Short mmCIF file of C-alpha atoms and ligand atoms in Angstrom, two decimals:
data_model
loop_
_atom_site.label_atom_id
_atom_site.label_comp_id
_atom_site.label_asym_id
_atom_site.label_seq_id
_atom_site.Cartn_x
_atom_site.Cartn_y
_atom_site.Cartn_z
CA MET A 1 0.94 -20.84 23.47
CA ARG A 2 0.67 -17.55 25.19
CA THR A 3 1.94 -14.15 24.24
CA SER A 4 1.41 -10.50 24.68
CA VAL A 5 0.35 -9.41 21.19
CA ALA A 6 -0.76 -12.12 18.70
CA ILE A 7 -0.33 -10.61 15.18
CA ILE A 8 -2.04 -12.18 12.17
CA GLY A 9 -0.38 -11.59 8.95
CA ALA A 10 3.39 -10.90 7.90
CA GLY A 11 2.87 -8.28 5.41
CA PRO A 12 4.60 -5.03 6.03
CA ALA A 13 1.82 -3.92 8.66
CA GLY A 14 2.41 -7.19 10.80
CA LEU A 15 6.00 -7.60 10.31
CA LEU A 16 6.75 -3.69 11.15
CA LEU A 17 4.46 -4.04 14.12
CA ALA A 18 6.36 -7.01 15.68
CA ARG A 19 9.40 -5.14 15.09
CA LEU A 20 8.37 -1.96 16.73
CA LEU A 21 7.00 -3.76 19.65
CA GLN A 22 10.15 -5.82 19.98
CA ARG A 23 12.12 -2.58 20.24
CA SER A 24 9.87 -1.76 23.29
CA GLY A 25 10.63 -5.18 24.77
CA ILE A 26 6.82 -6.37 24.08
CA GLU A 27 6.67 -10.06 23.16
CA SER A 28 4.68 -11.05 20.03
CA VAL A 29 4.03 -14.01 17.81
CA VAL A 30 3.29 -13.44 14.19
CA LEU A 31 1.13 -15.98 12.28
CA GLU A 32 1.45 -16.05 8.53
CA SER A 33 -0.70 -18.36 6.23
CA ARG A 34 1.75 -18.27 3.14
CA SER A 35 5.48 -19.36 2.90
CA ARG A 36 8.47 -17.12 3.30
CA GLU A 37 9.11 -17.64 -0.07
CA HIS A 38 5.87 -16.40 -1.19
CA VAL A 39 5.84 -13.39 1.06
CA GLU A 40 9.03 -12.37 -0.13
CA HIS A 41 8.26 -12.57 -3.70
CA ARG A 42 4.79 -10.85 -4.30
CA GLN A 43 5.11 -7.81 -6.36
CA ARG A 44 3.49 -4.77 -4.70
CA ALA A 45 3.65 -0.90 -4.43
CA GLY A 46 7.03 1.10 -4.27
CA ILE A 47 6.70 4.38 -2.99
CA LEU A 48 7.61 5.29 0.47
CA GLU A 49 6.58 8.69 1.95
CA HIS A 50 9.36 10.46 4.14
CA GLY A 51 7.48 9.64 7.36
CA THR A 52 7.49 6.01 6.54
CA VAL A 53 11.17 6.06 5.75
CA GLU A 54 11.91 7.71 9.19
CA VAL A 55 9.85 4.79 10.96
CA LEU A 56 11.76 2.11 9.13
CA ARG A 57 15.06 3.73 9.83
CA ALA A 58 14.22 4.24 13.63
CA CYS A 59 13.61 0.61 14.00
CA GLY A 60 16.59 -0.60 12.42
CA ALA A 61 15.14 -1.39 8.96
CA GLY A 62 16.39 1.39 7.28
CA ASP A 63 20.02 0.41 6.26
CA ARG A 64 19.50 -1.20 2.77
CA LEU A 65 16.66 1.29 2.09
CA ASP A 66 19.21 4.15 2.45
CA ARG A 67 21.58 2.27 0.30
CA GLU A 68 19.27 1.21 -2.64
CA GLY A 69 16.37 3.32 -2.46
CA LEU A 70 15.86 6.03 -5.16
CA VAL A 71 15.10 9.55 -3.66
CA HIS A 72 12.41 11.35 -5.85
CA GLU A 73 11.80 15.14 -5.63
CA GLY A 74 9.10 15.09 -8.12
CA ILE A 75 6.52 13.27 -10.42
CA GLU A 76 5.49 14.01 -13.93
CA LEU A 77 1.77 14.35 -15.21
CA ARG A 78 1.77 13.48 -18.72
CA PHE A 79 -1.53 14.37 -20.89
CA GLY A 80 -2.08 16.12 -24.18
CA GLY A 81 1.27 15.16 -25.35
CA THR A 82 3.08 17.21 -22.80
CA GLY A 83 4.61 16.39 -19.41
CA HIS A 84 4.28 18.49 -16.56
CA ARG A 85 6.36 18.46 -13.46
CA ILE A 86 5.29 18.41 -9.92
CA ASP A 87 8.07 19.58 -7.94
CA LEU A 88 7.15 17.55 -4.43
CA ALA A 89 10.30 18.78 -2.65
CA ALA A 90 9.70 22.70 -3.52
CA LEU A 91 6.05 22.53 -3.13
CA THR A 92 6.10 20.83 0.39
CA GLY A 93 9.28 22.41 2.33
CA GLY A 94 11.45 19.58 1.12
CA ARG A 95 9.61 16.40 1.60
CA ARG A 96 11.08 13.64 -0.77
CA VAL A 97 9.62 10.13 -1.67
CA VAL A 98 11.71 6.98 -1.95
CA VAL A 99 11.20 4.31 -4.44
CA TYR A 100 12.01 1.16 -2.74
CA ALA A 101 9.75 -1.73 -3.38
CA GLN A 102 7.52 -3.28 -0.63
CA THR A 103 8.87 -6.68 -1.44
CA GLU A 104 12.25 -5.38 -0.46
CA VAL A 105 10.71 -3.75 2.92
CA VAL A 106 9.35 -7.09 3.60
CA ARG A 107 12.44 -9.12 3.03
CA ASP A 108 14.35 -6.56 5.26
CA LEU A 109 11.65 -6.86 8.17
CA VAL A 110 11.58 -10.92 7.81
CA ALA A 111 15.51 -11.02 8.16
CA LEU A 112 15.46 -8.97 11.19
CA ARG A 113 12.80 -10.83 12.94
CA VAL A 114 14.38 -14.27 11.85
CA GLU A 115 17.87 -13.13 13.31
CA SER A 116 16.27 -11.82 16.56
CA GLY A 117 14.90 -15.34 16.91
CA ALA A 118 11.36 -14.08 18.04
CA PRO A 119 8.41 -16.21 16.73
CA LEU A 120 7.27 -15.73 13.25
CA LEU A 121 5.55 -18.76 11.91
CA PHE A 122 4.95 -19.28 8.06
CA GLU A 123 2.50 -21.58 6.84
CA ALA A 124 0.43 -20.72 9.97
CA GLU A 125 -3.20 -19.81 8.83
CA ALA A 126 -5.45 -18.05 11.31
CA LEU A 127 -8.73 -19.57 11.42
CA ALA A 128 -10.70 -17.57 13.82
CA VAL A 129 -10.09 -14.89 16.55
CA GLU A 130 -12.18 -15.64 19.71
CA ASP A 131 -13.39 -13.92 23.01
CA VAL A 132 -12.57 -10.56 21.91
CA ASP A 133 -14.30 -8.92 24.67
CA SER A 134 -12.52 -10.74 27.32
CA GLU A 135 -9.00 -10.27 28.97
CA ARG A 136 -7.73 -13.19 26.92
CA PRO A 137 -8.47 -13.16 23.44
CA ARG A 138 -7.34 -16.13 21.42
CA VAL A 139 -6.50 -17.10 17.67
CA ARG A 140 -7.31 -20.43 16.66
CA TYR A 141 -4.73 -21.36 13.84
CA ARG A 142 -3.52 -24.39 11.76
CA HIS A 143 0.19 -25.20 11.83
CA ASP A 144 2.03 -28.36 10.73
CA GLY A 145 -1.21 -30.16 10.27
CA ALA A 146 -2.56 -29.49 13.64
CA GLU A 147 -5.08 -26.88 15.01
CA ARG A 148 -3.61 -24.72 17.87
CA LEU A 149 -4.44 -21.94 20.13
CA LEU A 150 -2.52 -18.65 20.70
CA GLU A 151 -3.79 -16.70 23.61
CA ALA A 152 -2.63 -13.01 24.12
CA ASP A 153 -3.31 -9.58 25.77
CA TYR A 154 -4.20 -8.29 22.30
CA VAL A 155 -4.74 -9.59 18.84
CA VAL A 156 -3.88 -7.44 15.91
CA GLY A 157 -5.53 -8.47 12.54
CA ALA A 158 -2.66 -7.27 9.87
CA ASP A 159 -4.07 -9.97 7.70
CA GLY A 160 -4.72 -8.00 4.63
CA PHE A 161 -8.19 -7.38 2.80
CA HIS A 162 -8.96 -11.20 2.45
CA GLY A 163 -7.83 -11.79 5.98
CA ILE A 164 -10.28 -13.37 8.80
CA ALA A 165 -9.79 -10.96 11.63
CA ARG A 166 -11.97 -8.45 10.54
CA ARG A 167 -14.78 -11.08 9.69
CA CYS A 168 -14.58 -12.42 13.17
CA VAL A 169 -15.99 -9.54 14.69
CA PRO A 170 -19.41 -9.92 16.17
CA ALA A 171 -22.21 -8.71 13.67
CA GLY A 172 -22.60 -4.87 13.64
CA ARG A 173 -19.75 -3.78 15.66
CA ILE A 174 -17.69 -2.93 12.47
CA ARG A 175 -19.09 -1.04 9.59
CA THR A 176 -17.59 -1.05 6.42
CA ARG A 177 -17.90 1.51 3.42
CA GLU A 178 -16.77 0.53 -0.10
CA ARG A 179 -16.28 1.71 -3.73
CA THR A 180 -15.28 -0.27 -6.70
CA TYR A 181 -14.13 0.94 -10.02
CA PRO A 182 -14.87 0.05 -13.62
CA PHE A 183 -11.37 -0.60 -14.19
CA ALA A 184 -8.13 -2.62 -12.91
CA TRP A 185 -4.46 -2.21 -13.50
CA LEU A 186 -2.25 -4.60 -15.33
CA GLY A 187 1.44 -4.29 -13.86
CA VAL A 188 4.54 -5.60 -15.46
CA LEU A 189 7.99 -5.79 -14.29
CA ALA A 190 10.67 -5.47 -17.15
CA ASP A 191 14.59 -6.07 -17.09
CA VAL A 192 15.31 -2.66 -18.74
CA ALA A 193 16.62 0.61 -17.42
CA PRO A 194 13.97 3.06 -16.74
CA SER A 195 13.09 5.52 -19.58
CA THR A 196 12.59 8.31 -16.94
CA ASP A 197 14.14 9.59 -13.82
CA GLU A 198 10.82 10.43 -12.09
CA LEU A 199 7.47 8.56 -12.13
CA ILE A 200 5.33 9.37 -14.96
CA TYR A 201 1.56 9.50 -14.47
CA ALA A 202 -0.03 9.43 -17.84
CA GLN A 203 -3.75 10.39 -18.61
CA HIS A 204 -4.68 9.40 -22.19
CA GLU A 205 -8.09 8.65 -24.02
CA ARG A 206 -7.03 4.92 -24.24
CA GLY A 207 -6.55 4.66 -20.38
CA PHE A 208 -4.19 5.61 -17.71
CA ALA A 209 -0.41 4.38 -17.69
CA LEU A 210 2.00 4.82 -15.16
CA HIS A 211 5.85 4.51 -15.57
CA SER A 212 7.54 3.39 -12.16
CA MET A 213 10.75 1.77 -11.39
CA ARG A 214 12.41 -0.76 -9.01
CA GLY A 215 16.21 0.34 -9.43
CA PRO A 216 18.53 1.41 -12.24
CA GLU A 217 18.06 -1.84 -14.28
CA VAL A 218 14.33 -2.32 -13.75
CA SER A 219 11.26 -0.64 -14.91
CA ARG A 220 7.82 -1.15 -13.38
CA LEU A 221 4.92 -0.18 -15.90
CA TYR A 222 1.08 -0.17 -15.41
CA LEU A 223 -1.89 0.13 -17.69
CA GLN A 224 -5.42 0.58 -16.93
CA VAL A 225 -7.55 -2.39 -18.33
CA PRO A 226 -10.90 -3.44 -17.96
CA PRO A 227 -11.58 -5.52 -14.60
CA GLU A 228 -12.52 -8.88 -16.37
CA THR A 229 -9.00 -8.63 -18.18
CA ASP A 230 -7.27 -12.12 -19.02
CA LEU A 231 -3.58 -11.83 -19.20
CA ALA A 232 -3.59 -14.29 -22.02
CA ASP A 233 -4.84 -11.44 -24.23
CA TRP A 234 -1.87 -9.29 -23.27
CA PRO A 235 1.08 -10.95 -24.98
CA ASP A 236 4.50 -8.70 -24.61
CA ALA A 237 4.18 -7.10 -27.98
CA ARG A 238 0.65 -5.40 -27.07
CA ILE A 239 1.72 -4.44 -23.58
CA TRP A 240 4.54 -2.39 -25.23
CA GLU A 241 2.63 -1.07 -28.07
CA GLU A 242 -0.10 0.30 -25.55
CA LEU A 243 2.34 1.71 -23.24
CA ASP A 244 3.99 3.44 -26.44
CA LEU A 245 0.44 5.10 -27.23
CA ARG A 246 -0.47 6.20 -23.88
CA LEU A 247 2.93 7.48 -22.78
CA ALA A 248 3.57 9.21 -26.05
CA VAL A 249 4.83 12.86 -25.80
CA ASP A 250 5.47 15.43 -28.25
CA GLY A 251 9.47 15.61 -28.87
CA GLY A 252 12.08 12.87 -28.82
CA TRP A 253 11.18 10.68 -25.90
CA ARG A 254 10.99 6.90 -26.47
CA LEU A 255 10.16 3.91 -23.93
CA ARG A 256 12.97 1.40 -23.62
CA ARG A 257 11.83 -2.12 -24.00
CA GLY A 258 13.22 -5.32 -22.29
CA PRO A 259 12.15 -8.73 -21.18
CA ILE A 260 8.93 -8.79 -18.96
CA THR A 261 9.63 -10.79 -15.91
CA ASP A 262 6.54 -10.47 -14.04
CA ARG A 263 2.91 -9.71 -14.79
CA SER A 264 -0.38 -9.32 -12.87
CA VAL A 265 -3.90 -7.70 -12.86
CA THR A 266 -4.98 -6.05 -9.82
CA PRO A 267 -8.68 -5.05 -9.21
CA MET A 268 -8.98 -1.30 -7.56
CA ARG A 269 -11.18 -0.49 -4.67
CA SER A 270 -11.84 1.82 -2.01
CA PHE A 271 -12.67 0.42 1.59
CA VAL A 272 -12.72 1.30 5.01
CA ALA A 273 -13.87 -0.47 8.24
CA GLU A 274 -14.82 1.61 11.13
CA PRO A 275 -13.73 1.53 13.90
CA LEU A 276 -10.39 -0.22 13.75
CA ARG A 277 -11.02 -1.66 17.27
CA CYS A 278 -13.38 -4.26 18.57
CA GLY A 279 -12.66 -5.21 22.21
CA ARG A 280 -9.18 -6.56 22.21
CA LEU A 281 -8.82 -7.04 18.62
CA LEU A 282 -7.45 -4.20 16.71
CA LEU A 283 -7.09 -3.91 12.87
CA ALA A 284 -4.23 -2.32 10.78
CA GLY A 285 -3.17 -1.85 7.17
CA ASP A 286 -5.00 -3.56 4.22
CA ALA A 287 -7.28 -5.51 6.82
CA ALA A 288 -9.04 -2.32 7.79
CA HIS A 289 -8.71 -0.09 4.57
CA ILE A 290 -7.79 -0.21 0.72
CA VAL A 291 -7.03 2.49 -1.41
CA PRO A 292 -6.67 2.43 -5.37
CA PRO A 293 -3.08 2.46 -6.02
CA THR A 294 -3.06 5.67 -8.06
CA GLY A 295 -2.03 7.82 -5.12
CA ALA A 296 0.69 5.26 -3.67
CA LYS A 297 -0.95 5.45 -0.29
CA GLY A 298 -1.59 1.77 0.59
CA LEU A 299 1.70 0.76 2.03
CA ASN A 300 2.24 4.14 3.58
CA LEU A 301 -1.20 3.90 5.64
CA ALA A 302 -0.16 0.45 6.97
CA VAL A 303 3.11 1.86 8.50
CA ALA A 304 1.17 4.95 9.81
CA ASP A 305 -1.29 2.64 11.36
CA VAL A 306 1.29 0.37 13.13
CA ALA A 307 3.37 3.32 14.24
CA LEU A 308 0.30 4.67 16.19
CA LEU A 309 -0.57 1.24 17.25
CA ALA A 310 2.75 0.21 18.68
CA ARG A 311 3.04 3.25 20.55
CA ALA A 312 -0.54 2.71 21.90
CA LEU A 313 0.22 -1.00 22.91
CA ASP A 314 3.35 0.28 24.48
CA ALA A 315 1.39 2.62 26.88
CA ALA A 316 -1.28 -0.04 27.63
CA LEU A 317 1.09 -2.92 28.23
CA LEU A 318 3.96 -1.16 29.91
CA ARG A 319 2.40 1.76 31.73
CA GLY A 320 -1.04 0.39 32.29
CA ASP A 321 -2.63 3.68 30.36
CA PRO A 322 -5.06 2.53 27.84
CA GLY A 323 -5.82 6.06 26.48
CA ALA A 324 -3.92 5.88 23.35
CA LEU A 325 -5.47 2.52 22.41
CA GLU A 326 -8.69 3.93 22.96
CA SER A 327 -8.22 6.97 20.53
CA TYR A 328 -6.14 4.56 17.88
CA SER A 329 -8.94 4.25 15.70
CA ASP A 330 -10.20 7.74 15.67
CA THR A 331 -6.63 8.94 14.97
CA ALA A 332 -5.49 6.53 12.23
CA LEU A 333 -8.82 6.93 10.54
CA ARG A 334 -8.24 10.59 10.05
CA ARG A 335 -5.17 9.84 7.97
CA VAL A 336 -7.00 6.88 6.24
CA TRP A 337 -9.86 9.15 5.05
CA ARG A 338 -7.61 11.93 3.86
CA ALA A 339 -5.80 9.20 1.82
CA GLU A 340 -9.09 7.66 0.58
CA ASP A 341 -10.09 11.23 -0.72
CA PHE A 342 -6.68 11.89 -2.24
CA SER A 343 -6.59 8.42 -3.89
CA CYS A 344 -10.10 8.71 -5.58
CA ALA A 345 -9.41 12.01 -6.61
CA MET A 346 -6.05 11.03 -8.39
CA THR A 347 -7.69 8.03 -9.87
CA ALA A 348 -10.69 10.09 -11.23
CA MET A 349 -8.11 12.74 -12.66
CA LEU A 350 -6.01 10.22 -14.53
CA HIS A 351 -8.08 6.99 -15.64
CA ALA A 352 -10.68 6.90 -18.68
CA ASP A 353 -14.04 6.35 -17.15
CA PRO A 354 -15.88 3.67 -19.53
CA ASP A 355 -19.11 5.37 -18.51
CA GLY A 356 -17.99 9.07 -18.72
CA ASP A 357 -19.43 11.43 -21.39
CA GLU A 358 -18.05 14.25 -23.10
CA PHE A 359 -18.90 16.63 -20.05
CA SER A 360 -16.83 14.45 -17.60
CA ARG A 361 -13.70 14.39 -20.16
CA ARG A 362 -13.82 18.25 -20.25
CA LEU A 363 -13.96 18.17 -16.31
CA GLN A 364 -11.10 15.80 -16.17
CA ARG A 365 -9.00 17.94 -18.67
CA SER A 366 -9.85 21.16 -16.68
CA ARG A 367 -8.75 19.55 -13.27
CA LEU A 368 -5.33 18.37 -15.00
CA ASP A 369 -4.58 22.07 -16.47
CA TYR A 370 -5.34 23.48 -13.13
CA ALA A 371 -3.21 20.88 -11.10
CA VAL A 372 -0.08 21.87 -13.33
CA SER A 373 -0.89 25.69 -13.65
CA SER A 374 -1.89 26.76 -10.27
CA THR A 375 0.64 26.70 -7.44
CA ALA A 376 -2.34 26.21 -4.93
CA ALA A 377 -3.65 23.04 -6.68
CA ALA A 378 -0.12 21.77 -7.39
CA THR A 379 0.75 22.08 -3.69
CA ALA A 380 -2.48 20.41 -2.86
CA LEU A 381 -1.38 17.40 -4.96
CA ALA A 382 2.27 17.55 -3.58
CA GLU A 383 1.56 17.59 0.18
CA ASN A 384 -1.00 14.65 -0.24
CA TYR A 385 1.54 12.42 -2.27
CA ALA A 386 4.56 13.21 -0.32
CA GLY A 387 2.70 12.44 3.04
CA LEU A 388 1.21 14.66 5.36
CA PRO A 389 2.95 15.06 8.82
CA SER A 390 0.94 13.66 11.80
CA ASP A 391 0.29 17.20 13.01
CA ALA A 392 -1.03 18.18 9.61
CA VAL A 393 -3.59 15.52 9.07
CA PRO A 394 -7.01 17.35 9.44
N1 APR B 1 -3.76 -16.11 8.67
C1 APR B 1 -2.53 -15.72 8.72
N2 APR B 1 -1.97 -14.93 7.67
C2 APR B 1 -3.12 -14.26 6.86
C3 APR B 1 -4.37 -14.87 6.68
C4 APR B 1 -4.61 -15.62 7.72
N3 APR B 1 -5.88 -16.28 7.87
N4 APR B 1 -4.94 -14.23 5.78
C5 APR B 1 -4.10 -13.35 5.11
N5 APR B 1 -2.81 -13.56 5.72
C6 APR B 1 -1.50 -12.84 5.43
C7 APR B 1 -1.27 -12.66 3.99
O1 APR B 1 -0.69 -13.81 3.41
C8 APR B 1 -0.31 -11.34 4.02
O2 APR B 1 1.20 -11.74 3.95
O3 APR B 1 -1.72 -11.59 6.13
C9 APR B 1 -0.67 -10.48 5.05
C10 APR B 1 -1.20 -9.31 4.91
O4 APR B 1 -0.44 -8.49 4.26
P1 APR B 1 -0.69 -7.34 3.21
O5 APR B 1 -1.74 -7.90 2.20
O6 APR B 1 0.78 -7.15 2.57
O7 APR B 1 -1.14 -6.19 3.97
P2 APR B 1 -0.59 -5.08 4.89
O8 APR B 1 0.48 -5.69 5.64
O9 APR B 1 -1.65 -4.48 5.44
O10 APR B 1 0.12 -4.21 3.88
C11 APR B 1 -0.28 -3.18 3.22
O11 APR B 1 0.01 -1.68 1.31
O12 APR B 1 0.84 -1.55 -1.02
C12 APR B 1 -0.20 -1.97 -0.05
O13 APR B 1 -1.96 -3.56 -0.62
C13 APR B 1 -0.59 -3.31 -0.42
O14 APR B 1 -0.07 -5.28 1.00
C14 APR B 1 0.15 -3.95 0.89
C15 APR B 1 -0.44 -3.02 1.90
C1 PHB B 2 4.96 1.14 -8.02
O1 PHB B 2 6.04 1.59 -8.39
O2 PHB B 2 4.59 -0.08 -8.13
C2 PHB B 2 4.07 2.16 -8.03
C3 PHB B 2 4.31 3.58 -7.86
C4 PHB B 2 3.48 4.57 -7.76
C5 PHB B 2 1.90 4.25 -7.77
C6 PHB B 2 1.68 2.91 -7.76
C7 PHB B 2 2.58 1.91 -7.81
O3 PHB B 2 1.05 5.22 -7.73
#
């Protein structure tokens, strides 16, 4: 089989890239190792920056998002028994975020692709990317029990952190930088109306907690837990009790409880591969970088990558101008490193460090006090959280 762009992975990065290329009349084939059912039901993040929403709308994937997404103009930082609102919109000249699950973004993009009839192969596992330095790179993959070859002008590795694309690069051509954290997030989905209109990020000596949501009837809640946590040790009652303790606030607020329908433990890491290109192989999304989820940047970075990449491939393939492809990595990595810094800082400001001493706890409290009392500090938080416009990325 031959195509113009071979895309490995049908997460948000791969699916959106395929959609953007299709709108420019560029052919692609998407290979996804898992089933459609699996890809459409994985619980992931849920906050879309303004810029992300615009990209989705512009490629015709914004209808349900506009109907069902919840527009949020602020977030709450909760600590020391008090809630403090960060007014994202007021501090950023009107930038808002939309609460719309990544799962739904994936469903919308899969539906568009399937409807268009363009190739999207589920249960098609990429095994290797070959000949990335030639004009005809290839993906070796397994589908319907047979090994096959997909030849392309370019190959895009959008196959997530555990994918194979990054690992197929010849030794020494891509460097990686990584940081791990001494904690993970236990995330649950509960069939109960959210107990808050805006997201609550809570710092507590017992550990971080987050109250998010998936719609008017579904709450999404997270607890900081040790990385080796076994879900069997967390029956529903323990989860709710711990959330009550960490989200406690002076006054009459109470957390509503409901049946838990999904639970998982996610490790936290920061990771960047540099550069994002090796010959005719390009990396995008989680295949290239990971952020801890505290800043809600993972999905937004994936979308920013492929918006750039689609324009660059368009210029290279349709106009014979390779310039944008040559600068893709540098341009994308500037936003990536800004998000890495922000995500690290939000994580440090809100999590209980098991190795921390009293000095580090005092620093953390001072940082929180500053974030909610100084307009300058709150603005820095707000503009990073709501998402920097492309021309403001340093
Ligand atoms: N062959 C084919 N597909 C593969 C292979 C492979 N060898 N390895 C992994 N995949 C698929 C995975 O099954 C997954 O569907 O690649 C896809 C990668 O999707 P994501 O992990 O969702 O990554 P990405 O599209 O970059 O999305 C960005 O934002 O909120 C964050 O981490 C969250 O996934 C999210 C990310
Ligand atoms: C989510 O709703 O899943 C979510 C929201 C905000 C975050 C991380 C996850 O920072």
